[in-house]
């Protein structure tokens, strides 16, 4: 019997973690675009740079996480295949 909540058991799957990371990256990028276009002055520039840096950091984390998963015998084939399998 597995120990943990249902959310922790779902996040144990690499594909689920990958989807969560990619959705956070999408939200960060949208935040960068919105703050760059609609927030005026220095605050808009600083907010856009912060959102871009957050998104880039998540991208690096996902890349390292994917490289670690490549060593396992998991059937993960990328986030697009994961989305197609879930839809």
PDB file of C-alpha atoms in Angstrom:
ATOM      1  CA  UNK A   1       0.000   0.000   0.000  1.00  0.00           C
ATOM      2  CA  UNK A   2       1.381   3.367  -1.007  1.00  0.00           C
ATOM      3  CA  UNK A   3       1.926   5.984   1.659  1.00  0.00           C
ATOM      4  CA  UNK A   4       1.005   9.614   0.996  1.00  0.00           C
ATOM      5  CA  UNK A   5      -1.826  11.788  -0.149  1.00  0.00           C
ATOM      6  CA  UNK A   6      -3.379  11.383  -3.561  1.00  0.00           C
ATOM      7  CA  UNK A   7      -1.609  14.555  -4.754  1.00  0.00           C
ATOM      8  CA  UNK A   8       1.806  13.279  -3.673  1.00  0.00           C
ATOM      9  CA  UNK A   9       1.118   9.964  -5.389  1.00  0.00           C
ATOM     10  CA  UNK A  10       0.173  11.779  -8.619  1.00  0.00           C
ATOM     11  CA  UNK A  11       3.319  13.923  -8.446  1.00  0.00           C
ATOM     12  CA  UNK A  12       5.417  10.779  -8.135  1.00  0.00           C
ATOM     13  CA  UNK A  13       4.808  10.289 -11.866  1.00  0.00           C
ATOM     14  CA  UNK A  14       7.412  12.128 -13.953  1.00  0.00           C
ATOM     15  CA  UNK A  15       4.865  13.086 -16.611  1.00  0.00           C
ATOM     16  CA  UNK A  16       2.655  14.849 -14.060  1.00  0.00           C
ATOM     17  CA  UNK A  17       5.611  16.764 -12.645  1.00  0.00           C
ATOM     18  CA  UNK A  18       6.627  17.736 -16.162  1.00  0.00           C
ATOM     19  CA  UNK A  19       3.154  19.061 -16.951  1.00  0.00           C
ATOM     20  CA  UNK A  20       3.134  21.093 -13.734  1.00  0.00           C
ATOM     21  CA  UNK A  21       6.543  22.584 -14.526  1.00  0.00           C
ATOM     22  CA  UNK A  22       5.576  23.428 -18.098  1.00  0.00           C
ATOM     23  CA  UNK A  23       2.335  25.068 -16.964  1.00  0.00           C
ATOM     24  CA  UNK A  24       4.284  27.192 -14.450  1.00  0.00           C
ATOM     25  CA  UNK A  25       6.657  28.186 -17.259  1.00  0.00           C
ATOM     26  CA  UNK A  26       3.699  29.201 -19.420  1.00  0.00           C
ATOM     27  CA  UNK A  27       2.225  31.295 -16.611  1.00  0.00           C
ATOM     28  CA  UNK A  28       5.602  32.958 -16.040  1.00  0.00           C
ATOM     29  CA  UNK A  29       6.015  33.781 -19.719  1.00  0.00           C
ATOM     30  CA  UNK A  30       2.485  35.175 -19.974  1.00  0.00           C
ATOM     31  CA  UNK A  31       3.227  37.265 -16.881  1.00  0.00           C
ATOM     32  CA  UNK A  32       6.358  38.624 -18.575  1.00  0.00           C
ATOM     33  CA  UNK A  33       4.449  39.572 -21.720  1.00  0.00           C
ATOM     34  CA  UNK A  34       1.576  41.159 -19.807  1.00  0.00           C
ATOM     35  CA  UNK A  35       3.823  43.106 -17.447  1.00  0.00           C
ATOM     36  CA  UNK A  36       6.033  44.226 -20.328  1.00  0.00           C
ATOM     37  CA  UNK A  37       3.103  45.486 -22.371  1.00  0.00           C
ATOM     38  CA  UNK A  38       0.726  46.871 -19.771  1.00  0.00           C
ATOM     39  CA  UNK A  39       2.752  47.972 -16.728  1.00  0.00           C
ATOM     40  CA  UNK A  40       4.344  51.359 -17.267  1.00  0.00           C
ATOM     41  CA  UNK A  41       7.758  52.638 -16.293  1.00  0.00           C
ATOM     42  CA  UNK A  42      10.509  50.963 -14.341  1.00  0.00           C
ATOM     43  CA  UNK A  43       8.057  48.658 -12.583  1.00  0.00           C
ATOM     44  CA  UNK A  44       7.045  47.132 -15.917  1.00  0.00           C
ATOM     45  CA  UNK A  45      10.649  46.578 -16.967  1.00  0.00           C
ATOM     46  CA  UNK A  46      11.664  45.065 -13.630  1.00  0.00           C
ATOM     47  CA  UNK A  47       8.543  42.863 -13.516  1.00  0.00           C
ATOM     48  CA  UNK A  48       9.134  41.632 -17.064  1.00  0.00           C
ATOM     49  CA  UNK A  49      12.771  40.814 -16.292  1.00  0.00           C
ATOM     50  CA  UNK A  50      11.766  38.990 -13.095  1.00  0.00           C
ATOM     51  CA  UNK A  51       9.145  36.890 -14.892  1.00  0.00           C
ATOM     52  CA  UNK A  52      11.597  36.042 -17.684  1.00  0.00           C
ATOM     53  CA  UNK A  53      14.243  35.014 -15.143  1.00  0.00           C
ATOM     54  CA  UNK A  54      11.691  32.885 -13.273  1.00  0.00           C
ATOM     55  CA  UNK A  55      10.679  31.184 -16.513  1.00  0.00           C
ATOM     56  CA  UNK A  56      14.310  30.602 -17.516  1.00  0.00           C
ATOM     57  CA  UNK A  57      15.057  29.092 -14.105  1.00  0.00           C
ATOM     58  CA  UNK A  58      12.146  26.700 -14.445  1.00  0.00           C
ATOM     59  CA  UNK A  59      13.331  25.775 -17.938  1.00  0.00           C
ATOM     60  CA  UNK A  60      16.794  24.912 -16.601  1.00  0.00           C
ATOM     61  CA  UNK A  61      15.267  22.891 -13.745  1.00  0.00           C
ATOM     62  CA  UNK A  62      13.048  20.978 -16.174  1.00  0.00           C
ATOM     63  CA  UNK A  63      16.014  20.270 -18.457  1.00  0.00           C
ATOM     64  CA  UNK A  64      18.089  18.879 -15.593  1.00  0.00           C
ATOM     65  CA  UNK A  65      15.099  16.909 -14.334  1.00  0.00           C
ATOM     66  CA  UNK A  66      14.553  15.432 -17.809  1.00  0.00           C
ATOM     67  CA  UNK A  67      18.206  14.438 -18.094  1.00  0.00           C
ATOM     68  CA  UNK A  68      17.948  12.613 -14.775  1.00  0.00           C
ATOM     69  CA  UNK A  69      14.802  10.832 -15.924  1.00  0.00           C
ATOM     70  CA  UNK A  70      16.451   9.761 -19.192  1.00  0.00           C
ATOM     71  CA  UNK A  71      18.699   7.401 -17.223  1.00  0.00           C
ATOM     72  CA  UNK A  72      15.668   5.510 -15.932  1.00  0.00           C
ATOM     73  CA  UNK A  73      13.563   3.137 -17.973  1.00  0.00           C
ATOM     74  CA  UNK A  74      10.514   5.395 -17.814  1.00  0.00           C
ATOM     75  CA  UNK A  75       8.287   5.570 -20.892  1.00  0.00           C
ATOM     76  CA  UNK A  76       8.170   9.396 -20.847  1.00  0.00           C
ATOM     77  CA  UNK A  77       8.426  10.792 -24.408  1.00  0.00           C
ATOM     78  CA  UNK A  78       8.040  14.520 -23.850  1.00  0.00           C
ATOM     79  CA  UNK A  79       5.431  16.959 -22.652  1.00  0.00           C
ATOM     80  CA  UNK A  80       3.505  17.027 -25.945  1.00  0.00           C
ATOM     81  CA  UNK A  81       3.084  13.241 -25.956  1.00  0.00           C
ATOM     82  CA  UNK A  82       2.077  13.455 -22.291  1.00  0.00           C
ATOM     83  CA  UNK A  83      -0.622  15.992 -23.114  1.00  0.00           C
ATOM     84  CA  UNK A  84      -1.893  13.898 -26.019  1.00  0.00           C
ATOM     85  CA  UNK A  85      -2.083  10.818 -23.798  1.00  0.00           C
ATOM     86  CA  UNK A  86      -4.129  12.704 -21.196  1.00  0.00           C
ATOM     87  CA  UNK A  87      -6.569  14.338 -23.605  1.00  0.00           C
TER      88      UNK A  87
END
